Amino acid sequence: MIRFLLRTSVLMLLAGAASGCTDFIEPNQLAFVMGTAVDHADDGEIEVSHQIVIPTQKSGPFGGSGDSDSFVVMSAKGKNVFEAIHKVQKKMTRRLMPSHRQLIAISEQYFQKDDVSTLFDKLNRDPANNLRDITVLVKGDLAKNFLLLDHPMEHLSSIATGKEMEINGMNRFSTRQFIIDSLSEGTRPLVPVLQIEQVKVRSKETGPIAALSGFAALNKKLKIAGFLNDAEGAGAVWMSGKGTFHAITLPWKNGKDTLSFRLTHLRRRIDSADDHDPQRIVLTVMAQAYLLENTTSLDLSETHYMLEVQKYMNDKIREDLQLTMDKVQEWGSDVFGIGEYLHRSSPYWWKSQKDDWDHKFKALDVTVRSNVQLRSVGASGTSFN
Amino acid sequence: MGAVSQSAEINEAYLRAQFQRCSDFVLRSFTLRDETRLMLVYLDGMIRSESVEDNFLKPLLFDGLPQGIDRISSLVEMFRREWLPLTSIKTEDSLDGLVTCVLQGCLGILVDGEASALVAQVQGYEKRGIEEPQKESTLRGSKEGFVEHLRTNTSLIRRRIVHPQLKMESYTVGKYTQTEVVLSYMQGIADEQVLSVVRDKLDKIDTDGVIDSAYIEEWLENNSFSIFPQVQNTERPDVVVASLLEGKVALIANGTPSVLILPITLWSGLQSADDYFERFVFVLLIRTIRYIMTFISFALPAIYVALSTFHPEMIPSYLMISIATARESSPFPTVVEVFLMMFIFDGLQEAGVHLPNQLGPVVSIIGALVIGQAAVEAGIISTPIIIVISLTGVATYTIPRYSATLPFRLIRYLLLFVTGMLGFVGFAFGIIFLLIHLVMLESFGTPYLSPVAPFDGKRIKDILIRYPFALKSGRNKKGMGR
């Protein structure tokens, strides 16, 4: 029996080899898609653009040459994502390979005029996608224009943005997270917002660079509820439990001097108020703070100053975050996942509330508390002045 | 022809007939002072002539037969009284036996009128001195290696195990070569079952000649078609001694410096003598590296092909684009390219083995420059493949025993073949077939993968960690057997 099986399998293998029956694709038959942009087009169509690496350069797309031709952007319009991608494929000599995509950029216009959730059937449910890419919103311009940009360091704007997000501790904004947030009833997605700015990168050269300029809070229908600027956005990220580290600069009481801290081990906790009333929520943010810059005359090696600074810092953080919280609450977009918490802590109450959560979230009484430990005041001691 | 005749003429005629046209055969007869006619037979170059002259000829020729308390009438009697100053001497009654002894390098002494011959062990042929083993060198530990001379080899072992339980059973194998093979084991430690199997098989060997212990190896193996060796060979006495103490059995054949050890497992091929000479924490590191390298040595080309041409989404993005960039101008499919490079690498290696020493650098230059550099610059072969193949080649030689590397070199091709067609599915197929074969394989009753499969918690320690000697729990009395 074993002998028979062995012979059969060997024969089958040989038959496969003899007939050239393999399905490998050489890397030089592939077009690596590093970024995809989705834009609104007229007549109910969408425009999909792919940023594709050109691997022919001898030095490689990530090193050296400095030329801007390390990628191409191919785009096409279609009634749905597949049709558009298929049209792109028709113009290509190589098979599109979306598994290495770093980023999906969707324009603000598309968010406003079309239904974003229809994109994800092809863009993300398709097993050829890895879902580790980031979904971003491009504000004030076409997403395609973002892909067309050059980056002085990384050549490819999609790679640049991906690295920018990662290096700044915001690695929980993958498309996967976006889909989870958009499908769950008690959380709304928080999408990073990119804006194209003119930056002087060299003495003679001013070029457009896409920079992270805050976050967009979406509502249940994935429409933009409102934009948060950079500082508010960072606070919202912290409160939604998606941040890892953060830096803040606070004016000291005299209004002139400043203190800068690096916050690590960012965490948050959601509790109902003491009487377990689901309408009254306490959101506590926690972190460890490290003093990095101190222009005040306080000598923080003295314990009482240190405690004073810690208390002051917590007060300030609480104030700022409460403002952000109130702002977001006004929009009715629960990006913090408070609904998810209530779903778990008061399931029966939640059942009656979950329809039209966006509206009910507005009426919720959310208090922000801050519990930041000042762990280190650095070795600088008292300042010189 | 039967017994030694009393007549010197008949004996001489028989011997001359047997050794007809043998230019190295010497038959010398002379007469002593008391008219006794002696005949010496030997093969030129096989005996120590000084010893014969000093201990035998001079006393007899100058003094005649010693006349002591009573008259001695025959040489045999003299021998019985131990008056000959030679360490090893015996009588031989049959002429055929005498011929065999002479062929082995003994001195035959025949006396006219006596119906038996004396055979003196005065072998003294040229042999190689003990040198450091070339194939299995270690940094620390004994620098002695086995040589071609059987008794030198047994003495190398005997010197290390000073105990009468070390047994050395002698067998003669080969119709023409009459090779002496010594079966060595520790009585009481070695598995009796293994011993009887080996004895049986040694008796059954039917061959014209044993040129190397490899000839015996093939006769001993149960599964001749397996790509894995079921007998280990070594040139190091310390390895043999360690194996004997573990309860294994050694076979030493005359004329070859490689001694066979059995039974073995897959792991014994991956262990080096140095593992036991260095500090155990370091050995942990080294062995981990060695096992990973062993995996690389047979799997890396296949994994590379599977990843880069079947599942490019599994490679990190930046690495994939680097690979794609490097492969941009390659005219061949990756599988073909990898196969070509493996073929060339093995070809170079084979050439290196056979090259005369003076020509060695030529092959290195051709290999490194022409194939390595020129092929890449011409865009025929891509750089990642050069890296993969050279890493594979280097990894092969982290396996300490040459004969243990051979199966892996073979598997490399088979895996590449199935992977080239089916991707990781094919790779999985290949690995499964390999594992099925390995768990079914046995070396003299010991499962080839033991103590991993079947699992033995106590002995598995030695596979990766090599505990400090003081912590090792007792000797494993049954050897590597079940």
JSON list of C-alpha atoms in Angstrom, two decimals, chain A residues 2 5-6 9 12-18 21-28 30 32 34 53-62 94 97 99-102 128 130 132 159 163, chain B residues 304-305 308-337 376-377 417-423 433 440:
[
{"chain": "A", "resi": 2, "resn": "ILE", "atom": "CA", "xyz": [2.74, 2.42, 1.00]},
{"chain": "A", "resi": 5, "resn": "LEU", "atom": "CA", "xyz": [1.13, 5.47, -2.66]},
{"chain": "A", "resi": 6, "resn": "LEU", "atom": "CA", "xyz": [4.77, 6.35, -3.09]},
{"chain": "A", "resi": 9, "resn": "SER", "atom": "CA", "xyz": [2.83, 10.37, -5.81]},
{"chain": "A", "resi": 12, "resn": "MET", "atom": "CA", "xyz": [2.03, 12.56, -10.21]},
{"chain": "A", "resi": 13, "resn": "LEU", "atom": "CA", "xyz": [4.94, 14.82, -9.39]},
{"chain": "A", "resi": 14, "resn": "LEU", "atom": "CA", "xyz": [6.73, 13.81, -12.55]},
{"chain": "A", "resi": 15, "resn": "ALA", "atom": "CA", "xyz": [3.59, 14.36, -14.59]},
{"chain": "A", "resi": 16, "resn": "GLY", "atom": "CA", "xyz": [3.31, 17.81, -13.07]},
{"chain": "A", "resi": 17, "resn": "ALA", "atom": "CA", "xyz": [6.90, 18.62, -13.84]},
{"chain": "A", "resi": 18, "resn": "ALA", "atom": "CA", "xyz": [6.80, 17.22, -17.35]},
{"chain": "A", "resi": 21, "resn": "CYS", "atom": "CA", "xyz": [2.21, 22.45, -14.51]},
{"chain": "A", "resi": 22, "resn": "THR", "atom": "CA", "xyz": [3.28, 24.96, -11.93]},
{"chain": "A", "resi": 23, "resn": "ASP", "atom": "CA", "xyz": [1.81, 28.23, -10.86]},
{"chain": "A", "resi": 24, "resn": "PHE", "atom": "CA", "xyz": [4.75, 30.24, -9.71]},
{"chain": "A", "resi": 25, "resn": "ILE", "atom": "CA", "xyz": [5.08, 33.89, -10.57]},
{"chain": "A", "resi": 26, "resn": "GLU", "atom": "CA", "xyz": [8.50, 35.40, -10.75]},
{"chain": "A", "resi": 27, "resn": "PRO", "atom": "CA", "xyz": [9.04, 38.61, -8.80]},
{"chain": "A", "resi": 28, "resn": "ASN", "atom": "CA", "xyz": [9.79, 40.38, -12.07]},
{"chain": "A", "resi": 30, "resn": "LEU", "atom": "CA", "xyz": [4.74, 41.37, -10.37]},
{"chain": "A", "resi": 32, "resn": "PHE", "atom": "CA", "xyz": [4.06, 45.80, -6.14]},
{"chain": "A", "resi": 34, "resn": "MET", "atom": "CA", "xyz": [2.53, 50.27, -2.19]},
{"chain": "A", "resi": 53, "resn": "VAL", "atom": "CA", "xyz": [7.17, 50.57, -7.21]},
{"chain": "A", "resi": 54, "resn": "ILE", "atom": "CA", "xyz": [9.52, 50.38, -10.14]},
{"chain": "A", "resi": 55, "resn": "PRO", "atom": "CA", "xyz": [12.17, 47.90, -9.09]},
{"chain": "A", "resi": 56, "resn": "THR", "atom": "CA", "xyz": [14.43, 48.38, -12.10]},
{"chain": "A", "resi": 57, "resn": "GLN", "atom": "CA", "xyz": [16.68, 50.99, -10.59]},
{"chain": "A", "resi": 58, "resn": "LYS", "atom": "CA", "xyz": [20.03, 49.56, -9.78]},
{"chain": "A", "resi": 59, "resn": "SER", "atom": "CA", "xyz": [20.27, 51.21, -6.38]},
{"chain": "A", "resi": 60, "resn": "GLY", "atom": "CA", "xyz": [16.82, 50.11, -5.34]},
{"chain": "A", "resi": 61, "resn": "PRO", "atom": "CA", "xyz": [13.85, 52.28, -4.61]},
{"chain": "A", "resi": 62, "resn": "PHE", "atom": "CA", "xyz": [14.88, 52.99, -1.05]},
{"chain": "A", "resi": 94, "resn": "ARG", "atom": "CA", "xyz": [2.76, 42.87, -14.71]},
{"chain": "A", "resi": 97, "resn": "MET", "atom": "CA", "xyz": [0.30, 42.52, -6.18]},
{"chain": "A", "resi": 99, "resn": "SER", "atom": "CA", "xyz": [-0.31, 42.28, -0.52]},
{"chain": "A", "resi": 100, "resn": "HIS", "atom": "CA", "xyz": [2.49, 44.67, 0.28]},
{"chain": "A", "resi": 101, "resn": "ARG", "atom": "CA", "xyz": [0.31, 47.75, 0.35]},
{"chain": "A", "resi": 102, "resn": "GLN", "atom": "CA", "xyz": [1.31, 50.22, 3.04]},
{"chain": "A", "resi": 128, "resn": "ALA", "atom": "CA", "xyz": [-4.97, 38.99, -1.21]},
{"chain": "A", "resi": 130, "resn": "ASN", "atom": "CA", "xyz": [-3.01, 41.94, 4.31]},
{"chain": "A", "resi": 132, "resn": "ARG", "atom": "CA", "xyz": [-1.90, 45.74, 7.91]},
{"chain": "A", "resi": 159, "resn": "ILE", "atom": "CA", "xyz": [5.87, 54.46, 2.63]},
{"chain": "A", "resi": 163, "resn": "LYS", "atom": "CA", "xyz": [6.82, 55.18, 8.65]},
{"chain": "B", "resi": 304, "resn": "TYR", "atom": "CA", "xyz": [13.52, 30.81, -0.99]},
{"chain": "B", "resi": 305, "resn": "VAL", "atom": "CA", "xyz": [11.81, 29.54, -4.12]},
{"chain": "B", "resi": 308, "resn": "SER", "atom": "CA", "xyz": [9.71, 34.49, -3.65]},
{"chain": "B", "resi": 309, "resn": "THR", "atom": "CA", "xyz": [7.71, 32.87, -6.41]},
{"chain": "B", "resi": 310, "resn": "PHE", "atom": "CA", "xyz": [4.67, 31.36, -4.75]},
{"chain": "B", "resi": 311, "resn": "HIS", "atom": "CA", "xyz": [3.99, 33.41, -1.67]},
{"chain": "B", "resi": 312, "resn": "PRO", "atom": "CA", "xyz": [5.62, 36.81, -2.12]},
{"chain": "B", "resi": 313, "resn": "GLU", "atom": "CA", "xyz": [3.15, 38.27, 0.36]},
{"chain": "B", "resi": 314, "resn": "MET", "atom": "CA", "xyz": [4.92, 36.39, 3.15]},
{"chain": "B", "resi": 315, "resn": "ILE", "atom": "CA", "xyz": [8.17, 38.28, 2.74]},
{"chain": "B", "resi": 316, "resn": "PRO", "atom": "CA", "xyz": [8.40, 41.67, 4.48]},
{"chain": "B", "resi": 317, "resn": "SER", "atom": "CA", "xyz": [7.62, 44.41, 1.96]},
{"chain": "B", "resi": 318, "resn": "TYR", "atom": "CA", "xyz": [11.01, 46.05, 1.82]},
{"chain": "B", "resi": 319, "resn": "LEU", "atom": "CA", "xyz": [12.84, 42.76, 1.54]},
{"chain": "B", "resi": 320, "resn": "MET", "atom": "CA", "xyz": [10.51, 41.63, -1.23]},
{"chain": "B", "resi": 321, "resn": "ILE", "atom": "CA", "xyz": [11.15, 44.77, -3.21]},
{"chain": "B", "resi": 322, "resn": "SER", "atom": "CA", "xyz": [14.89, 44.35, -2.76]},
{"chain": "B", "resi": 323, "resn": "ILE", "atom": "CA", "xyz": [14.60, 40.81, -4.07]},
{"chain": "B", "resi": 324, "resn": "ALA", "atom": "CA", "xyz": [12.42, 41.96, -6.95]},
{"chain": "B", "resi": 325, "resn": "THR", "atom": "CA", "xyz": [14.95, 44.66, -7.80]},
{"chain": "B", "resi": 326, "resn": "ALA", "atom": "CA", "xyz": [17.78, 42.18, -7.80]},
{"chain": "B", "resi": 327, "resn": "ARG", "atom": "CA", "xyz": [15.85, 39.74, -9.93]},
{"chain": "B", "resi": 328, "resn": "GLU", "atom": "CA", "xyz": [14.65, 42.31, -12.41]},
{"chain": "B", "resi": 329, "resn": "SER", "atom": "CA", "xyz": [16.91, 41.26, -15.26]},
{"chain": "B", "resi": 330, "resn": "SER", "atom": "CA", "xyz": [17.17, 37.53, -14.58]},
{"chain": "B", "resi": 331, "resn": "PRO", "atom": "CA", "xyz": [16.25, 35.50, -17.64]},
{"chain": "B", "resi": 332, "resn": "PHE", "atom": "CA", "xyz": [15.50, 32.21, -15.86]},
{"chain": "B", "resi": 333, "resn": "PRO", "atom": "CA", "xyz": [12.74, 31.30, -13.44]},
{"chain": "B", "resi": 334, "resn": "THR", "atom": "CA", "xyz": [13.91, 31.29, -9.85]},
{"chain": "B", "resi": 335, "resn": "VAL", "atom": "CA", "xyz": [13.68, 27.49, -9.55]},
{"chain": "B", "resi": 336, "resn": "VAL", "atom": "CA", "xyz": [15.88, 26.97, -12.57]},
{"chain": "B", "resi": 337, "resn": "GLU", "atom": "CA", "xyz": [18.32, 29.56, -11.33]},
{"chain": "B", "resi": 376, "resn": "VAL", "atom": "CA", "xyz": [25.76, 38.30, -11.31]},
{"chain": "B", "resi": 377, "resn": "GLU", "atom": "CA", "xyz": [27.22, 41.24, -13.21]},
{"chain": "B", "resi": 417, "resn": "PHE", "atom": "CA", "xyz": [11.94, 19.90, -7.05]},
{"chain": "B", "resi": 418, "resn": "VAL", "atom": "CA", "xyz": [8.63, 19.52, -5.23]},
{"chain": "B", "resi": 419, "resn": "THR", "atom": "CA", "xyz": [8.69, 23.10, -3.98]},
{"chain": "B", "resi": 420, "resn": "GLY", "atom": "CA", "xyz": [9.36, 24.41, -7.46]},
{"chain": "B", "resi": 421, "resn": "MET", "atom": "CA", "xyz": [6.10, 22.87, -8.56]},
{"chain": "B", "resi": 422, "resn": "LEU", "atom": "CA", "xyz": [3.80, 23.23, -5.62]},
{"chain": "B", "resi": 423, "resn": "GLY", "atom": "CA", "xyz": [5.22, 25.98, -3.42]},
{"chain": "B", "resi": 433, "resn": "PHE", "atom": "CA", "xyz": [7.83, 12.22, 3.39]},
{"chain": "B", "resi": 440, "resn": "MET", "atom": "CA", "xyz": [10.46, 4.27, 10.07]}
]
